[in-house]
Coordinates of C-alpha atoms in Angstrom, one line a residue:
M22 CA 109.9 80.9 54.1
A23 CA 109.0 78.3 56.4
V24 CA 111.0 77.7 59.3
L25 CA 111.8 73.5 59.9
V26 CA 110.9 72.7 63.2
S27 CA 111.5 69.7 65.3
G28 CA 107.9 67.6 65.8
Y29 CA 105.9 64.5 65.6
I30 CA 103.1 62.8 63.6
N31 CA 100.0 64.5 65.6
D32 CA 102.2 68.1 65.0
L33 CA 101.0 67.5 61.0
S34 CA 97.9 69.3 59.4
A35 CA 97.1 70.1 55.6
V36 CA 98.8 73.3 56.2
K37 CA 101.7 72.3 58.1
E38 CA 104.2 70.5 56.6
N39 CA 107.4 72.4 57.9
I40 CA 107.9 69.6 60.3
T41 CA 111.2 67.4 60.8
L42 CA 109.9 63.7 61.7
R43 CA 112.0 61.3 63.3
V44 CA 110.3 57.8 62.3
R45 CA 110.8 54.2 62.2
V46 CA 109.7 52.3 59.1
L47 CA 107.5 49.9 60.6
R48 CA 106.8 47.6 57.3
S49 CA 107.1 48.4 53.6
W50 CA 105.9 46.5 50.1
T51 CA 105.8 47.4 46.8
Q52 CA 102.2 47.5 45.8
V53 CA 100.9 47.5 42.2
I54 CA 98.5 50.5 41.4
F55 CA 95.1 49.3 40.5
N56 CA 94.4 49.1 36.3
K57 CA 97.8 50.2 36.3
P58 CA 100.1 47.0 36.6
H59 CA 103.3 48.5 35.0
V60 CA 103.3 51.4 38.3
K61 CA 104.9 49.6 41.7
N62 CA 105.0 52.1 44.4
L63 CA 106.4 51.7 47.5
E64 CA 104.3 51.5 50.8
M65 CA 104.9 52.4 54.2
I66 CA 104.0 52.2 57.5
L67 CA 105.8 55.1 60.0
M68 CA 105.8 55.4 63.4
D69 CA 107.2 57.9 65.6
E70 CA 108.6 58.2 69.0
N71 CA 105.7 58.2 70.3
N72 CA 104.5 55.6 68.7
T73 CA 102.2 57.4 66.5
K74 CA 101.7 55.8 62.9
M75 CA 100.7 56.9 59.6
Q76 CA 101.1 55.9 56.0
A77 CA 103.8 56.6 53.5
T78 CA 104.2 56.3 49.7
C79 CA 106.9 56.6 47.8
R80 CA 106.1 56.6 43.7
M81 CA 107.9 54.2 41.5
A82 CA 109.5 57.4 39.5
N83 CA 111.4 57.6 43.1
V84 CA 111.7 54.0 44.4
N85 CA 115.5 53.8 43.8
Q86 CA 116.1 57.1 45.1
F87 CA 115.1 56.2 48.8
K88 CA 114.6 52.1 49.0
H89 CA 118.1 51.5 50.4
K90 CA 117.0 54.0 53.4
L91 CA 113.3 52.7 54.0
V92 CA 114.0 49.3 54.9
E93 CA 111.7 48.3 58.1
G94 CA 113.0 48.4 61.3
A95 CA 115.3 51.5 60.1
A96 CA 115.3 54.7 61.2
V97 CA 115.5 58.0 59.6
K98 CA 114.5 61.8 59.6
L99 CA 112.5 63.1 56.9
E100 CA 111.9 66.7 56.0
R101 CA 110.3 68.4 53.0
Y102 CA 107.6 66.0 51.8
S103 CA 104.1 66.0 51.0
L104 CA 100.9 65.7 52.7
G105 CA 97.6 63.9 51.5
E106 CA 94.3 62.8 52.2
I107 CA 93.7 59.2 52.7
Q108 CA 89.7 58.0 52.2
P109 CA 88.5 55.8 55.0
K110 CA 88.0 52.8 53.4
Y111 CA 92.0 53.0 52.2
R112 CA 93.1 54.0 56.0
M113 CA 95.3 51.1 57.2
V114 CA 96.0 53.3 60.8
N115 CA 94.0 55.9 62.4
N116 CA 95.2 58.7 60.3
A117 CA 93.9 60.5 57.8
L118 CA 97.3 61.8 56.2
R119 CA 99.6 60.3 54.1
L120 CA 103.0 61.1 53.5
S121 CA 104.4 61.1 50.1
F122 CA 108.2 61.6 49.3
L123 CA 109.5 64.0 46.8
S124 CA 112.4 63.7 44.1
N125 CA 113.9 66.4 46.6
T126 CA 112.5 65.0 50.2
L127 CA 116.0 64.8 52.9
C128 CA 115.7 61.4 53.8
E129 CA 118.9 60.6 56.4
P130 CA 119.6 57.7 59.5
C131 CA 118.2 58.6 62.7
T132 CA 120.9 57.2 65.2
D133 CA 119.3 58.4 67.9
F134 CA 115.4 57.2 67.6
T135 CA 114.3 56.7 70.9
G136 CA 111.1 55.1 70.0
S137 CA 110.0 51.4 70.2
M138 CA 111.2 48.7 67.6
Y139 CA 107.1 47.3 66.9
G140 CA 105.0 50.1 68.4
F141 CA 102.7 47.3 69.5
D142 CA 99.0 48.5 70.6
F143 CA 97.1 45.2 71.2
R144 CA 93.0 45.9 70.7
D145 CA 91.0 44.7 73.6
Y146 CA 89.1 41.4 72.3
K147 CA 85.6 42.6 73.4
S148 CA 86.0 45.9 71.4
I149 CA 86.1 43.9 68.4
T150 CA 83.4 41.2 69.2
D151 CA 81.1 43.9 70.1
L152 CA 80.8 45.3 67.3
Q153 CA 77.5 44.6 64.4
M154 CA 79.7 45.8 61.6
E155 CA 83.2 45.8 60.4
E156 CA 85.4 48.9 61.0
D157 CA 87.9 50.3 58.6
G158 CA 91.4 50.1 59.3
Q159 CA 94.4 47.6 60.7
F160 CA 95.4 47.3 64.6
D161 CA 97.4 44.8 66.4
V162 CA 96.3 41.5 68.1
I163 CA 97.8 39.1 71.0
G164 CA 96.5 36.0 72.1
H165 CA 96.9 32.2 73.4
V166 CA 95.8 29.9 70.9
T167 CA 93.9 27.0 72.6
A168 CA 92.6 25.5 69.5
C169 CA 93.4 25.1 65.6
Q170 CA 92.5 22.8 63.3
D171 CA 93.9 21.4 59.9
L172 CA 95.8 23.6 57.3
D173 CA 93.5 23.9 54.5
N174 CA 95.6 23.1 50.8
Y175 CA 92.3 24.7 49.1
D176 CA 91.3 25.1 45.4
K177 CA 88.3 26.3 44.5
N178 CA 87.7 27.7 40.8
G179 CA 91.1 27.1 39.9
N180 CA 92.2 29.6 42.5
K181 CA 94.7 28.0 45.1
G182 CA 95.3 29.2 48.6
K183 CA 96.1 28.1 52.0
K184 CA 93.8 29.0 55.5
K185 CA 94.4 28.3 59.2
P186 CA 91.4 29.0 61.5
L187 CA 92.5 29.4 65.0
S188 CA 90.5 30.1 68.3
L189 CA 92.4 32.7 70.7
I190 CA 91.7 33.9 74.3
D191 CA 93.2 37.1 75.8
A192 CA 94.4 37.3 79.1
E193 CA 90.8 38.2 80.6
G194 CA 89.2 35.3 79.3
N195 CA 87.5 36.5 76.5
E196 CA 87.7 34.4 73.0
L197 CA 88.5 35.1 69.0
N198 CA 88.3 33.7 66.0
C199 CA 91.1 34.2 63.8
T200 CA 92.0 33.1 60.2
L201 CA 95.3 32.9 58.5
W202 CA 95.6 32.7 54.9
G203 CA 98.6 32.2 52.6
V204 CA 101.8 32.4 53.7
F205 CA 100.8 33.5 57.4
A206 CA 99.1 29.9 57.6
Q207 CA 101.5 27.9 56.2
Q208 CA 104.3 29.9 58.7
F209 CA 102.0 29.2 61.9
N210 CA 101.6 25.4 60.7
D211 CA 105.5 25.1 60.4
F212 CA 105.9 26.6 63.8
L213 CA 103.8 23.8 64.9
E214 CA 105.9 21.1 63.3
A215 CA 109.0 22.5 64.7
T216 CA 107.7 23.0 68.3
V217 CA 107.1 20.2 70.8
D218 CA 104.8 21.5 73.3
H219 CA 102.1 23.2 71.6
G220 CA 99.9 23.6 75.0
K221 CA 101.2 27.7 75.3
I222 CA 101.4 29.1 72.0
M223 CA 100.9 32.6 71.6
I224 CA 100.4 34.7 69.1
V225 CA 100.9 38.5 67.5
L226 CA 99.4 39.8 65.0
S227 CA 101.0 43.4 63.8
L228 CA 98.3 45.4 61.5
A229 CA 95.3 42.7 61.6
M230 CA 92.0 43.1 60.2
M231 CA 88.8 42.7 61.4
K232 CA 86.3 40.2 59.5
S233 CA 82.6 39.5 60.2
W234 CA 81.7 36.2 58.9
D235 CA 78.3 34.5 59.7
G236 CA 77.5 37.5 61.6
K237 CA 80.5 37.2 64.1
M238 CA 83.4 39.3 64.3
C239 CA 86.9 37.7 63.7
V240 CA 90.2 39.5 62.6
Q241 CA 92.2 37.6 60.0
N242 CA 96.0 38.7 58.5
G243 CA 95.5 41.6 56.3
Y244 CA 95.9 41.9 52.4
Q245 CA 99.2 44.3 53.1
G246 CA 101.0 45.4 56.1
T247 CA 100.4 42.8 58.4
K248 CA 103.5 40.8 60.8
M249 CA 102.9 37.7 62.6
W250 CA 105.3 36.8 65.4
L251 CA 104.7 33.4 67.4
F252 CA 106.1 32.5 70.9
N253 CA 106.4 28.9 73.0
A254 CA 105.1 30.7 76.1
A255 CA 106.3 28.1 78.6
Q256 CA 109.5 30.3 78.5
P257 CA 110.0 33.7 79.3
I258 CA 110.5 35.9 76.0
E259 CA 113.8 37.7 76.8
Q260 CA 113.9 39.6 73.7
T261 CA 113.9 43.7 74.6
E262 CA 112.0 44.3 71.6
F263 CA 109.3 42.2 72.6
K264 CA 108.7 43.1 76.6
E265 CA 105.1 44.3 76.0
V266 CA 105.0 40.8 74.7
E267 CA 106.5 39.3 77.8
K268 CA 104.2 41.2 80.3
Y269 CA 101.1 39.8 78.5
R270 CA 102.5 36.3 78.5
L271 CA 102.9 36.8 82.2
R272 CA 99.5 38.0 83.0
L273 CA 97.9 35.7 80.3
F274 CA 98.8 32.5 82.0
S275 CA 98.5 34.0 85.9
R276 CA 94.7 33.8 85.1
D277 CA 93.0 30.9 87.9
D278 CA 90.7 29.8 85.3
A279 CA 93.7 29.5 82.6
E280 CA 92.8 25.8 81.0
P281 CA 95.7 23.5 81.5
S282 CA 98.3 22.9 78.7
E283 CA 97.6 19.6 78.1
N284 CA 93.9 20.4 77.1
T285 CA 94.8 22.9 74.7
A286 CA 97.0 20.8 73.1
S287 CA 95.0 18.1 72.6
R288 CA 92.9 21.0 70.2
I289 CA 96.0 22.3 67.9
S290 CA 96.3 20.3 64.9
A291 CA 100.2 20.4 63.1
G292 CA 98.2 18.3 60.1
S293 CA 97.9 19.4 56.4
K294 CA 94.8 18.8 54.0
F295 CA 95.9 18.4 50.3
S296 CA 94.5 20.2 47.7
T297 CA 91.0 19.3 46.6
K298 CA 91.9 17.9 43.4
D299 CA 94.7 15.7 44.8
D300 CA 92.7 14.7 47.4
F301 CA 90.1 13.4 44.9
L302 CA 92.1 12.3 42.5
N303 CA 95.3 10.9 43.9
K304 CA 95.2 10.3 47.5
Y305 CA 92.1 7.7 47.8
P306 CA 90.3 4.8 46.3
V307 CA 87.6 5.5 43.8
K308 CA 84.9 3.6 43.9
N309 CA 81.1 3.0 43.1
I310 CA 78.4 3.0 45.8
V311 CA 78.3 -1.1 45.4
E312 CA 82.0 -1.1 46.4
L313 CA 81.9 1.7 49.3
L314 CA 79.2 -0.7 51.2
D315 CA 81.6 -2.8 51.6
V316 CA 84.7 -1.0 53.0
E317 CA 86.2 -1.3 56.5
K318 CA 85.1 1.7 58.9
N319 CA 87.4 4.5 59.3
I320 CA 88.4 4.2 55.5
A321 CA 88.2 7.1 53.4
S322 CA 86.9 6.5 49.5
V323 CA 85.9 8.5 46.8
I324 CA 82.7 8.1 45.2
V325 CA 80.6 10.6 42.4
G326 CA 76.9 10.5 42.7
T327 CA 73.9 12.7 42.3
I328 CA 71.7 13.6 45.5
I329 CA 68.6 12.0 44.5
A330 CA 66.7 13.0 48.0
I331 CA 66.7 15.0 51.3
Q332 CA 65.9 12.7 54.4
E333 CA 63.3 15.2 56.0
E334 CA 63.2 13.5 58.8
E335 CA 66.7 13.9 60.1
G336 CA 66.0 17.5 60.0
W337 CA 68.5 20.1 58.3
W338 CA 70.0 21.8 61.5
Y339 CA 70.7 21.6 65.5
L340 CA 71.8 24.0 68.1
G341 CA 75.5 23.3 68.8
C342 CA 78.4 24.2 71.2
R343 CA 80.5 27.2 70.2
K344 CA 83.4 25.0 71.5
C345 CA 83.0 21.8 70.1
S346 CA 79.7 22.1 67.7
K347 CA 78.2 19.0 69.4
K348 CA 74.4 19.4 70.3
V349 CA 73.7 20.6 73.4
V350 CA 70.5 20.8 75.8
K351 CA 68.5 22.7 78.1
E352 CA 70.4 22.5 81.4
S353 CA 66.9 22.5 83.2
E354 CA 66.2 18.9 81.1
F355 CA 69.7 17.5 81.1
V356 CA 69.9 14.2 82.9
D357 CA 73.4 12.9 83.8
L358 CA 73.4 9.1 85.0
D359 CA 76.9 9.3 86.5
D360 CA 75.8 11.9 88.9
D361 CA 74.2 10.9 92.3
S362 CA 72.8 14.1 93.3
K363 CA 69.2 14.8 93.3
G364 CA 68.9 18.3 91.4
K365 CA 70.6 21.3 90.6
M366 CA 70.3 24.4 93.1
S367 CA 71.7 27.0 90.4
V368 CA 69.5 26.3 87.0
T369 CA 68.3 29.2 84.9
S370 CA 65.8 28.9 81.9
D371 CA 68.8 30.5 79.6
Q372 CA 71.4 27.7 80.2
W373 CA 73.1 25.3 78.0
R374 CA 74.8 22.0 78.4
C375 CA 76.8 20.7 75.9
T376 CA 76.3 16.4 75.5
K377 CA 80.1 16.3 75.0
C378 CA 82.1 19.1 77.2
N379 CA 78.9 18.1 80.0
E380 CA 79.4 21.9 80.7
I381 CA 77.4 25.1 80.5
V382 CA 78.2 26.6 77.5
K383 CA 79.3 30.2 76.8
G384 CA 77.8 30.5 73.4
I385 CA 75.4 28.3 70.9
K386 CA 75.1 28.2 67.4
S387 CA 73.6 27.0 64.9
I388 CA 74.6 24.3 62.5
F389 CA 74.0 22.3 59.7
R390 CA 73.1 18.8 59.5
L391 CA 71.9 17.1 56.5
Q392 CA 71.4 13.5 55.0
V393 CA 70.2 12.6 52.0
R394 CA 70.2 9.9 49.5
V395 CA 73.2 9.3 46.6
Q396 CA 72.8 7.3 43.7
D397 CA 75.2 6.3 41.1
E398 CA 74.9 3.4 38.5
S399 CA 75.7 0.8 41.0
G400 CA 73.0 1.5 43.6
I401 CA 72.1 4.0 46.3
M402 CA 73.2 5.1 49.8
S403 CA 73.2 7.6 52.6
L404 CA 75.4 10.5 53.2
S405 CA 75.4 13.0 56.1
L406 CA 76.9 16.5 55.3
F407 CA 78.1 18.6 58.0
N408 CA 78.4 22.2 58.1
D409 CA 81.2 23.0 56.0
E410 CA 79.8 20.8 52.7
V411 CA 76.3 22.3 53.2
Q412 CA 77.4 25.8 53.6
S413 CA 79.3 25.4 50.5
L414 CA 76.9 24.2 48.4
T415 CA 73.9 26.6 49.8
G416 CA 76.2 29.4 50.2
R417 CA 74.7 30.2 53.2
S418 CA 75.7 29.6 56.9
A419 CA 73.0 27.4 59.1
Y420 CA 72.1 31.1 60.9
Q421 CA 71.7 32.9 58.1
L422 CA 69.1 30.8 56.3
C423 CA 67.6 30.6 59.9
E424 CA 67.4 34.5 60.2
K425 CA 65.7 34.1 56.3
Y426 CA 63.2 32.1 57.3
G427 CA 62.0 33.1 60.8
L428 CA 63.2 30.3 62.2
K429 CA 64.0 30.5 66.3
S430 CA 63.3 27.0 67.6
A431 CA 65.2 23.8 66.5
D432 CA 62.3 21.9 66.2
Q433 CA 61.1 24.0 63.3
Q434 CA 62.7 22.0 60.6
V435 CA 61.4 23.9 57.5
F436 CA 63.0 23.1 54.6
P437 CA 64.1 26.2 52.6
K438 CA 64.7 26.2 48.7
E439 CA 68.7 26.7 49.3
I440 CA 68.5 22.9 50.8
T441 CA 65.8 21.7 48.2
E442 CA 67.4 22.4 45.5
L443 CA 70.5 20.7 46.1
V444 CA 68.4 18.0 44.7
G445 CA 69.9 16.9 41.2
K446 CA 73.3 18.0 42.1
R447 CA 75.8 15.4 40.6
L448 CA 79.0 15.4 43.1
A449 CA 82.6 14.0 44.1
F450 CA 82.4 12.9 48.1
K451 CA 85.2 12.1 50.0
V452 CA 83.4 10.0 52.7
S453 CA 84.2 7.3 55.1
I454 CA 81.8 5.8 58.1
D455 CA 82.5 4.9 62.0
E456 CA 81.5 2.3 63.8
Y457 CA 78.4 3.1 65.3
N458 CA 76.7 4.2 61.6
Q459 CA 78.0 0.9 60.2
K460 CA 75.4 -1.1 62.5
K461 CA 72.8 0.7 61.6
M462 CA 69.8 -1.6 59.0
L463 CA 71.0 1.2 56.1
P464 CA 74.6 2.3 56.9
V465 CA 75.1 6.2 56.7
F466 CA 78.5 7.6 55.4
T467 CA 80.0 10.9 56.5
V468 CA 81.0 13.2 53.8
L469 CA 84.6 14.2 54.8
R470 CA 84.9 16.4 51.5
L471 CA 83.1 17.7 48.2
S472 CA 83.5 19.0 45.2
A473 CA 81.7 20.1 41.9
D474 CA 84.7 20.6 40.0
V475 CA 84.2 20.0 36.4
D476 CA 87.5 18.6 35.6
I477 CA 87.3 16.3 39.1
L478 CA 84.0 14.5 37.9
S479 CA 85.2 14.0 34.5
A480 CA 88.4 12.4 35.7
L481 CA 86.9 10.7 38.5
T482 CA 84.0 9.0 36.3
S483 CA 86.2 7.8 33.7
S484 CA 88.6 6.3 36.3
V485 CA 85.5 4.0 37.8
M486 CA 85.5 0.5 36.6
P487 CA 82.4 0.0 34.7
M488 CA 80.1 -2.5 35.9
K489 CA 79.9 -6.1 34.8
E490 CA 77.8 -7.7 32.7
G491 CA 74.5 -8.7 34.4
E492 CA 75.1 -6.6 37.4
A493 CA 71.8 -4.0 38.0
T494 CA 72.5 -0.1 37.5
S495 CA 70.8 2.6 39.1
S496 CA 69.9 3.9 35.9
K497 CA 67.1 1.2 35.9
C498 CA 65.5 2.5 38.9
V499 CA 62.4 4.5 38.7
G500 CA 61.4 5.0 42.4
I501 CA 62.3 4.8 45.6
S502 CA 61.2 1.7 47.4
A503 CA 60.2 1.7 51.0
L504 CA 63.4 -0.7 52.2
D505 CA 65.9 2.0 50.9
L506 CA 64.4 4.6 53.0
E507 CA 62.9 2.8 56.2
S508 CA 60.0 4.7 56.7
Q509 CA 59.9 7.8 54.9
T510 CA 56.7 9.1 53.3
D511 CA 56.3 11.7 50.5
E512 CA 56.1 14.1 53.5
T513 CA 59.0 13.5 54.8
V514 CA 61.5 13.1 51.7
T515 CA 61.9 15.7 49.0
P516 CA 63.4 13.2 46.3
T517 CA 62.6 13.5 42.6
N518 CA 59.5 12.0 41.2
V519 CA 62.3 10.2 39.0
L520 CA 65.5 8.6 39.9
K521 CA 68.1 11.0 37.7
S522 CA 71.2 9.0 36.2
T523 CA 74.6 10.6 37.0
A524 CA 74.9 11.2 33.5
T525 CA 72.0 13.1 33.2
S526 CA 72.6 15.6 36.2
P527 CA 73.7 18.6 35.0
P528 CA 77.2 19.7 36.5
T529 CA 78.1 22.8 38.3
K530 CA 81.1 24.6 37.8
T531 CA 82.2 25.5 41.6
S532 CA 84.2 23.4 43.5
S533 CA 84.6 23.2 47.3
G534 CA 87.0 21.7 49.1
K535 CA 86.5 21.7 52.7
R536 CA 87.7 20.3 56.0
P537 CA 86.4 17.4 57.7
S538 CA 83.4 18.6 60.2
D539 CA 82.7 18.4 63.6
D540 CA 80.3 15.3 63.7
G541 CA 76.6 16.4 64.8
P542 CA 74.5 14.9 67.0
S543 CA 73.9 11.0 65.5
T544 CA 70.5 10.7 66.8
E545 CA 68.8 14.0 66.6
C546 CA 65.3 13.9 64.1
S547 CA 62.2 15.7 63.6
K548 CA 60.6 12.7 66.1
T549 CA 62.7 14.4 68.8
K550 CA 61.4 17.1 70.6
R551 CA 63.8 20.3 70.2
Q552 CA 64.1 22.7 72.3
I553 CA 62.8 26.3 72.1
V554 CA 65.9 29.0 71.8
D555 CA 65.0 31.4 74.4
I556 CA 68.5 33.1 74.5
K557 CA 70.2 34.8 71.0
M558 CA 71.7 32.3 69.1
E559 CA 75.6 33.5 68.2
K560 CA 76.5 33.1 64.6
N561 CA 79.2 30.3 63.5
P562 CA 82.1 31.9 63.7

């Protein structure tokens, strides 16, 4: 008979189960078994006094026997358990063994446990962003939140959810993109609303997971097990269980190149966007195109129309700053009219300058900007679609399309079929216009959000006031006049030969609730010579 001996998780093996373990329950949750919705096991992450972690399972038949002892934070002593192997894709921690509770497993409180409360093991940002492929497993992340977007209450294909994209920076100045989903997104937004100073917000994600987005490695909360803490790092963190976080806070804000907190606070949004259906049906006035041309600047409205042409001379992508998404230009050709210096002494051939930030950028990305002509029964107008909107329609990022068609320079504006196939799509658009675009001979409205949801389109169509008798309708048009499209030609426009009315355009079955995109360069077009990319383009996170 095997004799029980005290030991640690690293002492366990397939042939060595006679070890008395002293562990803390880091996480516990109920998990439904795939294809067996009636089976609900208790899953856990356990940690010993050396901060080594492993997964554990208590089958449904034994849950009531142990669940009161296996609450999060509790330290227990375990004997007489079983060990199994976890397949790599199901491993949440770096341990192939899973501990299973048996009906005769001994589980007693461990009052003299000497391990930490959370066992943080923060992963270096570079070890994440330098990867080309996703790794299995989950890990801890800490950082300073330098920017975030509105809370997105999306409603896609009938599935509702919440999304909050963040930008993080570590103590070495490395950047990492992070997306919070569901309750984590709401928790972060609630913290922002309760916090006055947004300049020094720190986040700790325990058991986060990595996700490749647009070829760039990012992090997000996991499907199970993730826990998040948020701190106002303007004040010391005094709780003893967060001593590792306090040490990191001191390192983080002692950097010489740390950004002023007021600059960071300006990029933190505590706003919340409505769901797609609410946004289109209840929050903004529904108009036809003729009415829309008379609205004031920066006033959002909703229209329903069909894309009948793509204005190809405006291009479909550009090179943008990774921080603000504005256009970048070669530093060697950048002209600052306010700079009295005669020249730049340290300019290199691979440096790019952001036209908004007015600084050398650390990375660039390919970004969608597409200008289209949209028609309803009252008329035709020009709309600008930016990165999120075009990506939702094509199902591809600008980077992916550039890679697919071998486009290495921003002056290569060959239009892929993923773009040209947008002609004929009938969509709902939430739009507005700024002062600059309002003054153009043919005003260009910016698309803030769009949807192809059949129910939304049907409701909006019925809500639009019918045209008065005698008013012209676009269904009578059979072509695009030279005045409508300025100096466009067959070579620079991708129209349908005969304009399609909104009644005959086939609706699609998808919907997209997207956040407003950052404005791209309003003056960029194919007539302006674009710069050739000499450096590897970074992918849009």
